[in-house]
mmCIF file of C-alpha atoms and ligand atoms in Angstrom:
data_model
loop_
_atom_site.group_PDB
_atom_site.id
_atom_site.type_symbol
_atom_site.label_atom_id
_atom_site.label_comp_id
_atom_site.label_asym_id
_atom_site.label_seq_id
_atom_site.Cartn_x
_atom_site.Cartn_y
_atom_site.Cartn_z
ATOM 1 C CA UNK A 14 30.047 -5.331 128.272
ATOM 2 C CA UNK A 15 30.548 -4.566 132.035
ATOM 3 C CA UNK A 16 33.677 -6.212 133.512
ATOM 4 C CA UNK A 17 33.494 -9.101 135.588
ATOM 5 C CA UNK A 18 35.380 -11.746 137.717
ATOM 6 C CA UNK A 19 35.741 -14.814 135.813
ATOM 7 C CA UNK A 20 36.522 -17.981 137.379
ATOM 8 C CA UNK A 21 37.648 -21.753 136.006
ATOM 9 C CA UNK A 22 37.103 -23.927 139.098
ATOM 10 C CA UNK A 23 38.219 -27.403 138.221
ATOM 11 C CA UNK A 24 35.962 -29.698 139.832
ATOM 12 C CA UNK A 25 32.449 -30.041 140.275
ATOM 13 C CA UNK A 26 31.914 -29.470 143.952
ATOM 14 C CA UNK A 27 34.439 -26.402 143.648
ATOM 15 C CA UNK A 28 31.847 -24.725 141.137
ATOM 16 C CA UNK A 29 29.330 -25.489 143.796
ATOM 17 C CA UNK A 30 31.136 -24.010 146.392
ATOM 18 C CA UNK A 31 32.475 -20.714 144.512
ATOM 19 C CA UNK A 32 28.537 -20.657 143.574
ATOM 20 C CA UNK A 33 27.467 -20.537 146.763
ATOM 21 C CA UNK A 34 30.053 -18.214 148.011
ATOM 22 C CA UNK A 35 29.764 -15.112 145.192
ATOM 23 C CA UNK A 36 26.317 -13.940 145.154
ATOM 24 C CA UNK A 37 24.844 -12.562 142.146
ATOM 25 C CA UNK A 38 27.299 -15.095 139.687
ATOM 26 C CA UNK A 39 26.065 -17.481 137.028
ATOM 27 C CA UNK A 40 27.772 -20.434 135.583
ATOM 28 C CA UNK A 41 28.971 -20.655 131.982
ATOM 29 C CA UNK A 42 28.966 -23.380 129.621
ATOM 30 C CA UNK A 43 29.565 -22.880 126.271
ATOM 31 C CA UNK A 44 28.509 -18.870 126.056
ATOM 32 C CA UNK A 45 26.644 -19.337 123.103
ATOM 33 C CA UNK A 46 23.195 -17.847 125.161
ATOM 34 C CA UNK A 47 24.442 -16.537 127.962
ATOM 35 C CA UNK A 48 27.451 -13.944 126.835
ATOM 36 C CA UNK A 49 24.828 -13.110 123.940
ATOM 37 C CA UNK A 50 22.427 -12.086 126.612
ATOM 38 C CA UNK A 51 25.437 -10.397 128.388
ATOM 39 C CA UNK A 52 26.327 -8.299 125.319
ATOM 40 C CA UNK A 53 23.025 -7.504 125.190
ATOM 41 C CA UNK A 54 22.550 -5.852 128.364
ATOM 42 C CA UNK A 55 19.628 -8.253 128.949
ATOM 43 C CA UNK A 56 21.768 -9.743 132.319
ATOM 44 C CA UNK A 57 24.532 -8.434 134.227
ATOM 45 C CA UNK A 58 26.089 -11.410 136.363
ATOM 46 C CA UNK A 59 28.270 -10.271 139.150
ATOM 47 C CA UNK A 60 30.910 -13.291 138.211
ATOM 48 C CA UNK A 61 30.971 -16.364 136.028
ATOM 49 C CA UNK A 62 31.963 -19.544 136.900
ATOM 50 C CA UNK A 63 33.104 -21.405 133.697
ATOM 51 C CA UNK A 64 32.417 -24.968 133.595
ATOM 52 C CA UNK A 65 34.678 -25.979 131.331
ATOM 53 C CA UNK A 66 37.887 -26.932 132.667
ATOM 54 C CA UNK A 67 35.877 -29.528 134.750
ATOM 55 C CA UNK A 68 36.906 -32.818 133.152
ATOM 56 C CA UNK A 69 33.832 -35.309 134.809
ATOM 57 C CA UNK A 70 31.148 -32.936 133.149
ATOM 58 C CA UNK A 71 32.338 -33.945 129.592
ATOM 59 C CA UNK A 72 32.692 -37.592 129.735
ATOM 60 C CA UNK A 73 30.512 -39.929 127.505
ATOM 61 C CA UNK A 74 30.128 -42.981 129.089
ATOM 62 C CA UNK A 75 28.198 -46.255 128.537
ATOM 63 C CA UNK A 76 26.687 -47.447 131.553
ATOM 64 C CA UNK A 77 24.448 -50.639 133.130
ATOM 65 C CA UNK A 78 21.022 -49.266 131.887
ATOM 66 C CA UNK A 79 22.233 -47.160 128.654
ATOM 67 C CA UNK A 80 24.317 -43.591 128.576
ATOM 68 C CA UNK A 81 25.530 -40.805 130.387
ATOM 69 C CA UNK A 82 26.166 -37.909 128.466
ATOM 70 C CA UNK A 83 28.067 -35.232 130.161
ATOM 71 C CA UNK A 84 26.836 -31.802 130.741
ATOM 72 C CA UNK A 85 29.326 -29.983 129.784
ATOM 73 C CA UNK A 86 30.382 -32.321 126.148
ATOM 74 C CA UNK A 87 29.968 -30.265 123.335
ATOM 75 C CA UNK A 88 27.020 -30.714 120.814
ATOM 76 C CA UNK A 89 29.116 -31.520 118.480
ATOM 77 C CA UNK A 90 31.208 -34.492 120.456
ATOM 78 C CA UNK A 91 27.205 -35.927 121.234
ATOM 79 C CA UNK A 92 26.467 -35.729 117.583
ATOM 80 C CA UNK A 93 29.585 -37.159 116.261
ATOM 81 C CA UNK A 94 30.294 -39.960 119.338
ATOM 82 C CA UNK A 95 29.392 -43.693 118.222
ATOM 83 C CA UNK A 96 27.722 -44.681 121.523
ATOM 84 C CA UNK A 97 25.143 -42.008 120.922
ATOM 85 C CA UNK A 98 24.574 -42.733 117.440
ATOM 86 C CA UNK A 99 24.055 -46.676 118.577
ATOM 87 C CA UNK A 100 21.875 -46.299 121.103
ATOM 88 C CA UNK A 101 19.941 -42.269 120.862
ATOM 89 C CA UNK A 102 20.234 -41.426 117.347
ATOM 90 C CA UNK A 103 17.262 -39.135 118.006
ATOM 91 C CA UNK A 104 19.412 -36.661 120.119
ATOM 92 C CA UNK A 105 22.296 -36.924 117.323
ATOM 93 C CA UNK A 106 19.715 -36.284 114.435
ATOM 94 C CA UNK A 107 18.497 -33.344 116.357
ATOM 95 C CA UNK A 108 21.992 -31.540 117.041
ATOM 96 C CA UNK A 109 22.694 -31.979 113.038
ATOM 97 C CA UNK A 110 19.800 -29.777 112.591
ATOM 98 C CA UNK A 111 20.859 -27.334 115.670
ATOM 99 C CA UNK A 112 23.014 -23.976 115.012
ATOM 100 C CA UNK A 113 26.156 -23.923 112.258
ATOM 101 C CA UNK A 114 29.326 -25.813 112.945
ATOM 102 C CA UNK A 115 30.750 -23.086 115.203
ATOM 103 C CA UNK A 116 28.131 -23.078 117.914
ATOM 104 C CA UNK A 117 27.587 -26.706 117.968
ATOM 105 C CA UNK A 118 31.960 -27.107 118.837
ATOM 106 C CA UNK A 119 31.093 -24.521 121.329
ATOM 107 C CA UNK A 120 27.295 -25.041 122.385
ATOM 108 C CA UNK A 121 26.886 -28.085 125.204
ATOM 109 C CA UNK A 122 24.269 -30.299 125.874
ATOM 110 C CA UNK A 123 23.582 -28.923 129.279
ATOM 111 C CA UNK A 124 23.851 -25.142 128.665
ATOM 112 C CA UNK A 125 20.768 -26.056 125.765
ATOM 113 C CA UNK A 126 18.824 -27.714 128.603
ATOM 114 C CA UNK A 127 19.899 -25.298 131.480
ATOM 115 C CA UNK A 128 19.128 -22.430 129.040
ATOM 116 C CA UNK A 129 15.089 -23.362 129.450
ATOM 117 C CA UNK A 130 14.143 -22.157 126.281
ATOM 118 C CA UNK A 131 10.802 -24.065 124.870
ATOM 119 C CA UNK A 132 12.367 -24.419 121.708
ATOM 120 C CA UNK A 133 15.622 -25.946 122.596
ATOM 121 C CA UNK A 134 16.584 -28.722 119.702
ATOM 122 C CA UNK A 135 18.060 -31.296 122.274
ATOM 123 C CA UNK A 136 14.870 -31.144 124.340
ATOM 124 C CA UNK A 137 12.432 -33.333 122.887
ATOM 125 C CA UNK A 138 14.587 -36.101 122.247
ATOM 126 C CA UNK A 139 15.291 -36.225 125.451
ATOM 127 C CA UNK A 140 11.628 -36.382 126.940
ATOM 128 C CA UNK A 141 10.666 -39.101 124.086
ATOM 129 C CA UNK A 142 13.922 -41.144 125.418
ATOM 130 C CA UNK A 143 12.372 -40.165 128.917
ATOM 131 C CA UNK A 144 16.308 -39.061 130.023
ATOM 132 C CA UNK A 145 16.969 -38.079 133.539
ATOM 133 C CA UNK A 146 19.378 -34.977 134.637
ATOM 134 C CA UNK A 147 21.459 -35.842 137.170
ATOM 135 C CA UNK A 148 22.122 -32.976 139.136
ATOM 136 C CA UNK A 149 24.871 -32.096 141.864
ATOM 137 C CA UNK A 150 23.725 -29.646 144.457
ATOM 138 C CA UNK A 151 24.555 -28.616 148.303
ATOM 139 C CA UNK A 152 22.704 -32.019 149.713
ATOM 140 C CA UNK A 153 25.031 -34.278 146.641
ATOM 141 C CA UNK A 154 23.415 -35.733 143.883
ATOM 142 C CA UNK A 155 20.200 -36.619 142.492
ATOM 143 C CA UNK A 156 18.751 -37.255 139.315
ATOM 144 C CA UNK A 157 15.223 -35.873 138.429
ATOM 145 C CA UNK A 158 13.240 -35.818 134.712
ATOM 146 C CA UNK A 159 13.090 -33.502 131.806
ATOM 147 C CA UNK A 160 10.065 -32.127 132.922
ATOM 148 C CA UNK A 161 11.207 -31.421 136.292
ATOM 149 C CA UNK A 162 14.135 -29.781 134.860
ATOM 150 C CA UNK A 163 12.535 -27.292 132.334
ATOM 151 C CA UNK A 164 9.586 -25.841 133.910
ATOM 152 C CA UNK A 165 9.117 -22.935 132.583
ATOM 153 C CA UNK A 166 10.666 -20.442 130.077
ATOM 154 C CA UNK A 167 14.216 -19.248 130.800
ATOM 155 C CA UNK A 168 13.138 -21.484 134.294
ATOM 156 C CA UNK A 169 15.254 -24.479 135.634
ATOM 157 C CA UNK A 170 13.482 -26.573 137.869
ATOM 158 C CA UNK A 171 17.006 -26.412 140.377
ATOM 159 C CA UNK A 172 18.375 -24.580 143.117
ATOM 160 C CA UNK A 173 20.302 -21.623 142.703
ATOM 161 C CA UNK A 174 23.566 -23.119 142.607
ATOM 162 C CA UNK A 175 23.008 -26.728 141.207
ATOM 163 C CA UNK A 176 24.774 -27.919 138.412
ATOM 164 C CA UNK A 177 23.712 -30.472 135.409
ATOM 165 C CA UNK A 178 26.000 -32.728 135.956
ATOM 166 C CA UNK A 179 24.913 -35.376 133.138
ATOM 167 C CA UNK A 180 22.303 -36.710 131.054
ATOM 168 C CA UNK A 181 21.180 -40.043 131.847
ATOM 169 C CA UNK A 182 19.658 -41.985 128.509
ATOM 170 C CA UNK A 183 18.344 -45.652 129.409
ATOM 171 C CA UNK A 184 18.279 -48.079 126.168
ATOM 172 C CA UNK A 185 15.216 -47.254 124.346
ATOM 173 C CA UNK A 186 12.099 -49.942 124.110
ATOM 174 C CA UNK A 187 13.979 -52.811 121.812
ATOM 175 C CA UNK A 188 12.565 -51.967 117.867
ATOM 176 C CA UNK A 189 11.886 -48.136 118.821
ATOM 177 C CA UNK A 190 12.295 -46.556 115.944
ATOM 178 C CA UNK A 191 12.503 -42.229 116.030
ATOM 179 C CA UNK A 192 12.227 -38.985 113.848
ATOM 180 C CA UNK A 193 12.776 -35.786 114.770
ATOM 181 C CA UNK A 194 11.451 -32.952 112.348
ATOM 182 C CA UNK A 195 12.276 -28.935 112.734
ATOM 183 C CA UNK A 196 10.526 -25.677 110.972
ATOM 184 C CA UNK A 197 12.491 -22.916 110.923
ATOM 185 C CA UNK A 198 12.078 -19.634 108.598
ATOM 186 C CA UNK A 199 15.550 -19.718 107.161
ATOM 187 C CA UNK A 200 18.463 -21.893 107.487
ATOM 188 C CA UNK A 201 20.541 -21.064 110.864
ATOM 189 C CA UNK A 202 17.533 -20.082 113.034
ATOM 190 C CA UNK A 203 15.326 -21.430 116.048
ATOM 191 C CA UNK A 204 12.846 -23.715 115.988
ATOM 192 C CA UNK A 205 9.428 -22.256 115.271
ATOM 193 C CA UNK A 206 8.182 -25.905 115.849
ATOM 194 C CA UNK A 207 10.436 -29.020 116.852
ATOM 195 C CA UNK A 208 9.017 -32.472 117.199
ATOM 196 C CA UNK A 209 10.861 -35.648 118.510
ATOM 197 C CA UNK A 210 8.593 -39.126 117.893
ATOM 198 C CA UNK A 211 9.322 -42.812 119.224
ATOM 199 C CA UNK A 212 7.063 -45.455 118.090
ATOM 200 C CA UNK A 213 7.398 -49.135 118.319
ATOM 201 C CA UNK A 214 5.646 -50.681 115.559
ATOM 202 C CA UNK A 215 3.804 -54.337 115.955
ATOM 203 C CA UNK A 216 5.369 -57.246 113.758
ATOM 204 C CA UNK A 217 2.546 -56.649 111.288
ATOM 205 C CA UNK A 218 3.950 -53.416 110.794
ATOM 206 C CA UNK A 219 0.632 -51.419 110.746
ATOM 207 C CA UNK A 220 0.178 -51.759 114.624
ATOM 208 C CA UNK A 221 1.133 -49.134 116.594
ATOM 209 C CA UNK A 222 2.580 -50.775 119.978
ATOM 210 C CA UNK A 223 3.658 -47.850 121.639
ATOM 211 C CA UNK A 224 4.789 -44.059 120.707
ATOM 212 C CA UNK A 225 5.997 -41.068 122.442
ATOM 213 C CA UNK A 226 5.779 -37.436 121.282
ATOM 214 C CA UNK A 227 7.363 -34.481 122.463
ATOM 215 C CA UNK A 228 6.563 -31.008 120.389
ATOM 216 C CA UNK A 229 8.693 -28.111 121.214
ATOM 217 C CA UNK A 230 8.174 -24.499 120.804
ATOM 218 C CA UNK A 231 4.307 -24.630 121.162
ATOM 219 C CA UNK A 232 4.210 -24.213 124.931
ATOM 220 C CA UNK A 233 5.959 -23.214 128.147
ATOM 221 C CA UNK A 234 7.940 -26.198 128.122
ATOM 222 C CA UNK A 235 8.449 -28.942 125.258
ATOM 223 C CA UNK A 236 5.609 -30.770 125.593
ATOM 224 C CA UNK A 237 5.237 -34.564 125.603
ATOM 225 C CA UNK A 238 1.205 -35.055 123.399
ATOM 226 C CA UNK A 239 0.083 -37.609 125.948
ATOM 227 C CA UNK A 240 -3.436 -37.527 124.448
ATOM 228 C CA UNK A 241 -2.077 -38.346 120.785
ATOM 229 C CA UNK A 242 -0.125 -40.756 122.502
ATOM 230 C CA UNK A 243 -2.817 -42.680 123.530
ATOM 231 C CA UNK A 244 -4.947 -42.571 120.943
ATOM 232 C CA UNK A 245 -2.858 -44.419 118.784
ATOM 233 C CA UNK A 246 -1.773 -46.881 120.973
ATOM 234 C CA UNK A 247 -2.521 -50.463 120.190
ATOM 235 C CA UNK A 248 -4.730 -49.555 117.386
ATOM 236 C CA UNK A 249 -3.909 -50.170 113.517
ATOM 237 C CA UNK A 250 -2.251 -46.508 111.906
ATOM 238 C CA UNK A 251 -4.990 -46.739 109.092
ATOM 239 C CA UNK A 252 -5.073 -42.955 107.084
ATOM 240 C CA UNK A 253 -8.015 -42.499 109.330
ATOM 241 C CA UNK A 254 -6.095 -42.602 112.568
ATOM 242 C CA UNK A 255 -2.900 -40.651 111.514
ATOM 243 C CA UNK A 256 -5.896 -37.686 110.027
ATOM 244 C CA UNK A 257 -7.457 -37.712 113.970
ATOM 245 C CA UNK A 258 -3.903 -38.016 115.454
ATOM 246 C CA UNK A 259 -3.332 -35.164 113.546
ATOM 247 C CA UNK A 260 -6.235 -32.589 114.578
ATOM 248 C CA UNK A 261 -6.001 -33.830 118.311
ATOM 249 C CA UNK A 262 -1.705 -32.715 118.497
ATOM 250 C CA UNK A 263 -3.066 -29.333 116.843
ATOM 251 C CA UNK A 264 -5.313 -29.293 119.306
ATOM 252 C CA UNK A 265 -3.360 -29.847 122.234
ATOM 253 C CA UNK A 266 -0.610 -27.525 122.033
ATOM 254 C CA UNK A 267 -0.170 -24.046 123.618
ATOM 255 C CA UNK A 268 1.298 -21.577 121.354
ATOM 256 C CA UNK A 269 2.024 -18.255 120.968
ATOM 257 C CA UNK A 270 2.397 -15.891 118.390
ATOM 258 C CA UNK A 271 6.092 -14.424 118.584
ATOM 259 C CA UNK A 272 8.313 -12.798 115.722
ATOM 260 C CA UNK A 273 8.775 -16.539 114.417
ATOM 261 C CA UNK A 274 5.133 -17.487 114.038
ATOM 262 C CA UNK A 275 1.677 -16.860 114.876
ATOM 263 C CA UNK A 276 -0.418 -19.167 117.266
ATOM 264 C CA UNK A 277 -2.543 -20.906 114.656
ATOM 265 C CA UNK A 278 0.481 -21.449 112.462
ATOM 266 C CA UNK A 279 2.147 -23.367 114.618
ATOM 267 C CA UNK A 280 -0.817 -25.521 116.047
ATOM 268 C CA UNK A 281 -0.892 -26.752 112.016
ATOM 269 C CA UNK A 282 2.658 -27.434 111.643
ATOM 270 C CA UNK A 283 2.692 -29.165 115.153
ATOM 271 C CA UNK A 284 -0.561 -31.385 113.690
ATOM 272 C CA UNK A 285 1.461 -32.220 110.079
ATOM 273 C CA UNK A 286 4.776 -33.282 111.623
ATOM 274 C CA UNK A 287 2.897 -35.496 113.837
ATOM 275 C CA UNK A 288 1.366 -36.870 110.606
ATOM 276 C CA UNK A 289 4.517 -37.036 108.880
ATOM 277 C CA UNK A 290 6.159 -38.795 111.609
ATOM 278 C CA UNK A 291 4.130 -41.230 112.163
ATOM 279 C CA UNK A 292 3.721 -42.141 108.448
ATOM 280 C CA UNK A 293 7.459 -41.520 107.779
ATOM 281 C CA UNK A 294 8.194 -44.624 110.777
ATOM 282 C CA UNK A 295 5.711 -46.656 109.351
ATOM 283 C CA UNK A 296 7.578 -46.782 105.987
ATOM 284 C CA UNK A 297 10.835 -47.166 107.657
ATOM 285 C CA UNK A 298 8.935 -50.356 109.861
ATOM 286 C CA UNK A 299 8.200 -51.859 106.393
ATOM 287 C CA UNK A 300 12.206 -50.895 104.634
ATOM 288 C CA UNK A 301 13.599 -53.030 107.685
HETATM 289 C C1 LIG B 420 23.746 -18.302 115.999
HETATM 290 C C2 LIG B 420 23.066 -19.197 117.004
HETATM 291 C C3 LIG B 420 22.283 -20.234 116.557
HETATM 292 C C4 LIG B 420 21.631 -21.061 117.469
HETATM 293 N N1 LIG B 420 20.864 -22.083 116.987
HETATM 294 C C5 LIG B 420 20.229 -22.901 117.857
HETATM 295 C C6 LIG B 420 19.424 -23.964 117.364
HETATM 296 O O1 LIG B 420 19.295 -24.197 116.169
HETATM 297 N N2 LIG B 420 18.778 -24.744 118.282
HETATM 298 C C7 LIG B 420 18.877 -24.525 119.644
HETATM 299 O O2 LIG B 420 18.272 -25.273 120.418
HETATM 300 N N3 LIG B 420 19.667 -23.535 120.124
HETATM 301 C C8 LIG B 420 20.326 -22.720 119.274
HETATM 302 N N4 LIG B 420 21.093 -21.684 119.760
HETATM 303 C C9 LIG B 420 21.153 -21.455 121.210
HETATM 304 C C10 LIG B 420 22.416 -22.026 121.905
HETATM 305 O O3 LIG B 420 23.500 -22.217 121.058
HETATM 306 C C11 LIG B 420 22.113 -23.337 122.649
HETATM 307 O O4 LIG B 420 21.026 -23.168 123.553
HETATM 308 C C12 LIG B 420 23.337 -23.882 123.407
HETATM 309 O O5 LIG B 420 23.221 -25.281 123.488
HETATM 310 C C13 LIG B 420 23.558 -23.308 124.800
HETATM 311 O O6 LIG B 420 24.652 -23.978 125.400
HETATM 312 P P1 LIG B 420 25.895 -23.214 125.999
HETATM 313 O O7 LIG B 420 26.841 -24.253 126.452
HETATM 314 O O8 LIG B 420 26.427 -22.206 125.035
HETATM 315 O O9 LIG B 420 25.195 -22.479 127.245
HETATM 316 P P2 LIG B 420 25.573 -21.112 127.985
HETATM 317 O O10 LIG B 420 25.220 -19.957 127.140
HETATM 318 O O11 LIG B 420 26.949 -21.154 128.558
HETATM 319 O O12 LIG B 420 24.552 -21.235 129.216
HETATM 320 C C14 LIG B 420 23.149 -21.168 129.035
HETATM 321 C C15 LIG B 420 22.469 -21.112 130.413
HETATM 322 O O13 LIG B 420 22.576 -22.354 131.100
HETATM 323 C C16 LIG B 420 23.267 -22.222 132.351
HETATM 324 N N5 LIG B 420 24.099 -23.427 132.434
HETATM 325 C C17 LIG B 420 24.898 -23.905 131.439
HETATM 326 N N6 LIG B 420 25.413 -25.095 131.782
HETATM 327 C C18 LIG B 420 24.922 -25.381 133.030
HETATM 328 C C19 LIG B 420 25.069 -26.507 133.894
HETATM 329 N N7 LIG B 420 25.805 -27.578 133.546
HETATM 330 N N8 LIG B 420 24.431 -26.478 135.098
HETATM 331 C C20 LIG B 420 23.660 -25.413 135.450
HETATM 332 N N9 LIG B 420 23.469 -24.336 134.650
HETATM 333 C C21 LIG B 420 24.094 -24.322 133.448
HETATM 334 C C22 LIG B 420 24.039 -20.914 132.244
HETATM 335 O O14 LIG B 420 24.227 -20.315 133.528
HETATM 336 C C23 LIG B 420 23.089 -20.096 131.379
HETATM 337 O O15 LIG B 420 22.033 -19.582 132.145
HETATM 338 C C24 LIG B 420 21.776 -20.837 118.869
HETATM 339 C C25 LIG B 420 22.577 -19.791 119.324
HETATM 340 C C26 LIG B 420 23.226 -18.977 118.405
HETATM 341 C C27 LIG B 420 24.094 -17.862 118.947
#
């Protein structure tokens, strides 16, 4: 590893301004991505900014409209805190399939978010829960969505030198139930598909009133399946439905083939986890 000037600013708007002040510097959450890709040669930062030592990034609070998750909190503090668990147990279930014990005490929420990979575990939660990142740049703060956020691979959607502050989490629609389902090839790795669902099931408890879907790993971005979405809105989940719902989230994703998984590969598993979510919330609509 090259040497480099490290500095532990302890406020937000002094990260900001050291930011703006040290060209060629990068901020550093956890490390968990970024000192990997510095070992690797793959970047060479002129200075890092930790983030750490910055006590407002790593509050959890409760708030008027739902949560605000710190940027900088561990995934492990998300996971484990009882606020999250009570009202977006869909990001908690997700971290408990992210990483080994180790990464998620050092991994943080915003470092997986600000890291912009497609495949990132906390992401589609997050877009099903339609979250907002609030963000703290030279002109203050402002809070925009997922999407805006990730827009690309390894590309955040912010200027140079903003910061994730926090993720804001509103209550979800009242009887939302979620799922979130991961392939990998072996225990420990990346997703190869991810999938976050949100469905809010008439009182018949056939009826699909609403759902959200976000699939990661099978585009750019995480992708929320608008078109599946629709198509089973309002209408009765008979095995018919849940078959089309299927072929039409196969079709709609953009994958590629990597070292993970080829193309068509993932286009199937994306199709059978939207399947198995949907049928897997149904029977948890009729348990409750
Ligand atoms: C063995 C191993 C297993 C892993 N398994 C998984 C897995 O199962 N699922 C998964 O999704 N990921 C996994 N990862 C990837 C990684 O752990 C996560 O992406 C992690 O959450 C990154 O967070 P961090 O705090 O370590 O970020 P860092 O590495 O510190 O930062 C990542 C990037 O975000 C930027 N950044 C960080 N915080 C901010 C902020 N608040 N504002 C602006 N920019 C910021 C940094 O400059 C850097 O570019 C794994 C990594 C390893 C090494």
């Amino acid at each position: 590893m090259n040497p480099y000037d490290y500095h532990r600013p302890e406020s937000a708007a002094a990260a900001l301004a050291l930011k703006s002040s040290l060209q060629g510097s990068r901020y550093l959450a956890g490390g968990t991505d970024l000192l990997v890709r510095i070992k690797d040669g793959v970047e060479r930062p002129a200075a890092l900014i930790s983030l750490r030592r910055i006590p407002e990034l790593r509050a959890i609070e409760t708030t008027a409209t739902g949560l605000r998750i710190g940027a900088l909190c561990p995934l492990s503090d998300v996971a484990a805190h009882q606020d999250v668990n009570e009202r977006a147990a869909l990001l908690a279930a997700a971290i408990a399939e992210m990483a080994c014990v180790q990464i998620r005490n050092s991994a943080t929420l915003g470092g997986n978010l600000c890291n912009c990979s497609p495949c990132a575990d906390t992401a589609p939660p997050l877009f099903v829960l339609e979250a907002r990142a609030e963000i703290l740049g030279s002109e203050g703060t402002r809070d925009v969505s997922m999407a805006e956020l990730m827009v690309g691979p390894g590309q955040l959607g912010l200027g140079a030198d903003d910061i994730l502050t926090a993720i804001l989490i509103d209550e979800p629609p009242p009887g939302a139930k979620g799922i979130f389902l991961k392939k990998t090839r072996v225990s420990m790795d990346l997703a190869l598909v991810n999938l976050a669902a949100l469905m809010v099931l008439a009182d018949d408890g056939a009826t699909c009133e609403s759902i959200r879907l976000c699939a990661g790993a099978v585009g750019p971005t995480p992708l929320r399946l608008e078109q599946v979405e629709a198509s089973l809105k309002g209408r009765r989940l008979t095995p018919e439905l849940i078959a089309q719902a299927r072929k039409l989230a196969a079709d709609s994703v953009h994958p590629i083939s990597d070292i993970r998984a080829g193309a068509d590969y993932r286009r199937q598993v994306t199709g059978a986890f939207v399947e198995r979510a949907i049928t897997a919330l149904v029977e948890q609509g009729a348990a409750a």
